[in-house]
Coordinates of C-alpha atoms in Angstrom, one line a residue:
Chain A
X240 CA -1.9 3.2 -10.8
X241 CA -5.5 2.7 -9.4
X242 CA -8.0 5.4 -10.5
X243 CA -10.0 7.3 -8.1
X244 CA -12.9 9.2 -9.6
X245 CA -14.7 12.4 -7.7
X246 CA -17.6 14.0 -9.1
X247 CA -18.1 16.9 -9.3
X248 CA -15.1 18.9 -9.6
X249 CA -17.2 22.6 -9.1
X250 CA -19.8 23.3 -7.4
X251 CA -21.5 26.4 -6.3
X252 CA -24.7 26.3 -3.9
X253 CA -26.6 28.5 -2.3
X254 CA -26.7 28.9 1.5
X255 CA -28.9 26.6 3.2
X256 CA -28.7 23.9 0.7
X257 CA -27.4 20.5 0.5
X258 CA -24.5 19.2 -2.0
X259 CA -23.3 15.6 -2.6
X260 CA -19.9 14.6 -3.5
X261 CA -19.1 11.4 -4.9
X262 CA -16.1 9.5 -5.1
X263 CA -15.3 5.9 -7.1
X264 CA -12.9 3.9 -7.4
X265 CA -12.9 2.4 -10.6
X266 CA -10.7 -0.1 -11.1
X267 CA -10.7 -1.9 -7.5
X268 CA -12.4 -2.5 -4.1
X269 CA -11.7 0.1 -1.9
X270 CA -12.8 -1.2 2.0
X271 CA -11.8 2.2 3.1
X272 CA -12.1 5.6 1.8
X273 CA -10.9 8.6 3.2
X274 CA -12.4 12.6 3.1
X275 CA -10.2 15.7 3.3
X276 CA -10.7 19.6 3.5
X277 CA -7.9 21.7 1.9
X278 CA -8.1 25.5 2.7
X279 CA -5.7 27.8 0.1
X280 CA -2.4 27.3 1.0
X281 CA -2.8 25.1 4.1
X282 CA -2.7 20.9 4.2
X283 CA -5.1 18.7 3.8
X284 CA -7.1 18.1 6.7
X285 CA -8.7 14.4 7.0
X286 CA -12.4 15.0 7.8
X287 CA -13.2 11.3 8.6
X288 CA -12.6 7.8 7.3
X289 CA -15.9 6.1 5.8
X290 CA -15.5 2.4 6.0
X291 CA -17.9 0.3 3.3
X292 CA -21.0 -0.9 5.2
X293 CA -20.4 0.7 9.0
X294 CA -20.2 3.9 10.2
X295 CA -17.7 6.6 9.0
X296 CA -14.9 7.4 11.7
X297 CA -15.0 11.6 12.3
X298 CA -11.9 13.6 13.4
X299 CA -12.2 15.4 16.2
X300 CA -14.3 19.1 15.8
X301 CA -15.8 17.4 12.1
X302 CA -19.3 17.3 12.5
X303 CA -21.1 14.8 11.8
X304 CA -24.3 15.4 11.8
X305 CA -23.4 18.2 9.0
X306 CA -20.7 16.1 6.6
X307 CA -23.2 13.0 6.1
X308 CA -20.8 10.1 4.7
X309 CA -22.1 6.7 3.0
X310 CA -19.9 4.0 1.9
X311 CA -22.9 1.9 0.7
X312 CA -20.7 -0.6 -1.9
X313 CA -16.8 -1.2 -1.9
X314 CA -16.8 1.5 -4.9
X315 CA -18.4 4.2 -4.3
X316 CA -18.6 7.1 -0.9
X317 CA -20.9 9.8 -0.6
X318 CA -19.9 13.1 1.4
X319 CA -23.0 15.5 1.8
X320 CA -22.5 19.0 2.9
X321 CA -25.8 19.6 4.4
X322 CA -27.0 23.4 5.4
X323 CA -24.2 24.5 3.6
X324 CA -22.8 28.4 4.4
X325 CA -20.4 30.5 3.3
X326 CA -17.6 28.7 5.8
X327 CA -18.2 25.5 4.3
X328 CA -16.5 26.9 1.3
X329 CA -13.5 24.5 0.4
X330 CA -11.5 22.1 -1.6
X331 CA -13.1 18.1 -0.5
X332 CA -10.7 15.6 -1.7
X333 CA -11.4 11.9 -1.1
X334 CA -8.7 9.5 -1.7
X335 CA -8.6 5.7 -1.2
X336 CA -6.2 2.6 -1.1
X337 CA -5.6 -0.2 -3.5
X338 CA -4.8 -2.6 -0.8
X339 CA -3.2 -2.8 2.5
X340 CA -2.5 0.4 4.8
X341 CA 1.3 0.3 3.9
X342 CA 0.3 1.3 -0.1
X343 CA 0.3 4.4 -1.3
X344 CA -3.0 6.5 -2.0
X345 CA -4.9 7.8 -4.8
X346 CA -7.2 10.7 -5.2
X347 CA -9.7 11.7 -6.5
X348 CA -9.6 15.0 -8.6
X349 CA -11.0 17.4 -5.6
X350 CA -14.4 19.1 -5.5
X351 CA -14.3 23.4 -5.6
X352 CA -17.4 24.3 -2.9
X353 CA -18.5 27.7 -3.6
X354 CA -21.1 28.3 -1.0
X355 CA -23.1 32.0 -2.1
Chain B
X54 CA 2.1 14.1 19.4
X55 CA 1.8 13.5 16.1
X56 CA 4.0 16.1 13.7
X57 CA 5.3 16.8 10.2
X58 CA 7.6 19.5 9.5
X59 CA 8.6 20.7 6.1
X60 CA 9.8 24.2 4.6
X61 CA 6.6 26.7 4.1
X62 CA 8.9 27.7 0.6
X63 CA 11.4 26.8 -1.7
X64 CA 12.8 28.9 -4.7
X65 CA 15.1 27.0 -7.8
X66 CA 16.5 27.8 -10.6
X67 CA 15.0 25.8 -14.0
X68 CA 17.9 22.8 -15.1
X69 CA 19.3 22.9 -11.4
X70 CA 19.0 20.4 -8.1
X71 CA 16.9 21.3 -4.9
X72 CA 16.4 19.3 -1.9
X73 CA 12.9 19.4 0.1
X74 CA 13.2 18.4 3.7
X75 CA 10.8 16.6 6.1
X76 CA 10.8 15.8 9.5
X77 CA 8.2 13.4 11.5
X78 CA 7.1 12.7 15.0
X79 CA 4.3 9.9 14.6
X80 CA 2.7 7.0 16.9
X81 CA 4.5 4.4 15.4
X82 CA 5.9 4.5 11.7
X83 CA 4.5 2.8 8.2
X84 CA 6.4 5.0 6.0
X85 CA 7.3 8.0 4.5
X86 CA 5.1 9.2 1.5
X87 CA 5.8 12.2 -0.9
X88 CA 3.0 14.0 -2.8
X89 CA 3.2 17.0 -5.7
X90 CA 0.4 19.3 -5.8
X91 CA -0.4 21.7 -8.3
X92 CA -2.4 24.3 -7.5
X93 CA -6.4 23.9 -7.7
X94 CA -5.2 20.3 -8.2
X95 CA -5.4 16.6 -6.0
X96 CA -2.1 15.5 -4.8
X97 CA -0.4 12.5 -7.1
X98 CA 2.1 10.4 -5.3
X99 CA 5.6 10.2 -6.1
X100 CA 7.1 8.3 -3.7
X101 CA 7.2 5.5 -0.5
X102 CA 10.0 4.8 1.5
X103 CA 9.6 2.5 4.5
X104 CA 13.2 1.3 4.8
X105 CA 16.5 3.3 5.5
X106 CA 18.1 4.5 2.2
X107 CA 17.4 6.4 -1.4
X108 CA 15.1 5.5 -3.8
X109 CA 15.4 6.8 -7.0
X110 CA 12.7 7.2 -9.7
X111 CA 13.9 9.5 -12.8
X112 CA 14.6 12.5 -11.9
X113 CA 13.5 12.3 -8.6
X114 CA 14.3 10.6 -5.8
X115 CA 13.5 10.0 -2.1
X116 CA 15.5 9.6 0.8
X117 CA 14.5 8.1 4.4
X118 CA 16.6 7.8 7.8
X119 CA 14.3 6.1 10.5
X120 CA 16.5 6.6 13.5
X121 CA 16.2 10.6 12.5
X122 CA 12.8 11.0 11.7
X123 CA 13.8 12.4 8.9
X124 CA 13.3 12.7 5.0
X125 CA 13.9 14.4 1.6
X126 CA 12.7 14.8 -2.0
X127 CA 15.6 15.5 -4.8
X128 CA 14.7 16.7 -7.7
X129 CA 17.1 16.6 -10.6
X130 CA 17.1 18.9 -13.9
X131 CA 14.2 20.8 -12.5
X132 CA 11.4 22.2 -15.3
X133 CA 9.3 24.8 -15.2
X134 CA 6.2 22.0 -14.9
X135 CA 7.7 21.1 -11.3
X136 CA 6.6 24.4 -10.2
X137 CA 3.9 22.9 -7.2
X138 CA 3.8 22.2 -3.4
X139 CA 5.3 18.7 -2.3
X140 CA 3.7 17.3 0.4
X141 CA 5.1 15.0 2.9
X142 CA 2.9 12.6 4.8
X143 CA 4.2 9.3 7.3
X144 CA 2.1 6.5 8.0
X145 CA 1.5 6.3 12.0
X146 CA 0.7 2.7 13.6
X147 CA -2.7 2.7 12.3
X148 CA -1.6 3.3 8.5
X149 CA -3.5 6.7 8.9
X150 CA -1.6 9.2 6.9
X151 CA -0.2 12.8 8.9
X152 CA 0.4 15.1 6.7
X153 CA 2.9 18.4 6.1
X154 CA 1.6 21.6 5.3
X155 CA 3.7 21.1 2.0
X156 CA 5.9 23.1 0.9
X157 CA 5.4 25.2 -2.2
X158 CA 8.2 25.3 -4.8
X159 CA 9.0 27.6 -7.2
X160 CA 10.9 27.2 -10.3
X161 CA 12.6 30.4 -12.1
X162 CA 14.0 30.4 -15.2

């Protein structure tokens, strides 16, 4: 299957700080990428959809304003956490689709935010 | 609204069968996805059903029945390894995936 790549896979910042999250898809054009938040032992909760060259689409109660998304090129989104706290601290998982909105989609491995 | 229900847990015995439910309530439907998760771990697919009727892919397989809204994962000669959550997500009008809260399976020996 297609092959998703999410760098990194740990983080730990301090509070107050910023962290970027990238994800690639490296074996094909992904037009839409997508950003989730997994707490322990709950679902994954899409934060938004970032769409290459426009504005990324938020879900309701995501802010914006503090998870900055760029889809600059059809292989590569950017999530920044900016003025990162202690709540922030989560599993991000991006994941995209090879294709057409009826095939299945990959994921990245997941980025571990420790924010101290 | 949109909803996904699946069991919170599931315990099996290692060499036996077990059966993970799903149920949906979506804006439309674009199919039926399955997911395993391993803990600290992305979810990898495992299966899509769109139409009516059981797919099988080794030793497991998936199951859809539109008109119920309804779904299951079998899993055959279960191992040790297929200790994980399985997640279950359908595809609303938009394509835009709702997901389950999983459900976490555990395999004794």
């Amino acid at each position: 299957g297609a092959v998703v790549s999410q760098h990194p896979s740990r983080v730990i910042c301090k509070s107050g700080t910023s962290v970027k999250i990238e994800c690639r898809s490296l074996d094909f054009q992904a037009t839409t990428m997508f950003w989730y938040r997994q707490f322990p032992k709950q679902s994954l909760m899409l934060m938004a959809t970032s769409n290459e060259g426009s504005k990324a689409t938020y879900e309701q109660g995501v802010e914006k304003d503090k998870f900055l998304i760029n889809h600059a090129s059809l292989t590569l989104s950017t999530l920044t956490v900016t003025s990162a706290h202690p709540e922030d601290s989560s599993f991000y998982i991006c994941s995209a689709r090879d294709g057409g909105g009826h095939t299945e989609a990959f994921f990245g491995q997941g980025t571990r935010l420790t924010v101290v | 609204g949109q909803n996904i229900d699946q069991p919170t847990e599931m315990t099996a015995t290692e060499g036996a069968i077990v059966q993970i439910n799903c149920t949906y309530q979506t804006s439309g439907f674009n199919g039926l996805f399955w997911y395993q998760q391993h803990a600290g771990e992305a979810p990898t697919f495992l299966s899509y059903n769109v139409l009516d009727g059981l797919e099988e892919k080794g030793r497991f397989s998936s199951f859809l029945s539109r008109s119920k809204g309804y779904s299951y994962l079998l899993l055959k000669e279960l191992q040790m390894k297929d200790s994980a959550s399985y997640l279950c997500a359908a595809a609303d009008s938009n394509y835009q995936l709702i997901w389950g809260a999983g459900t976490k399976l555990i395999i004794k020996p």
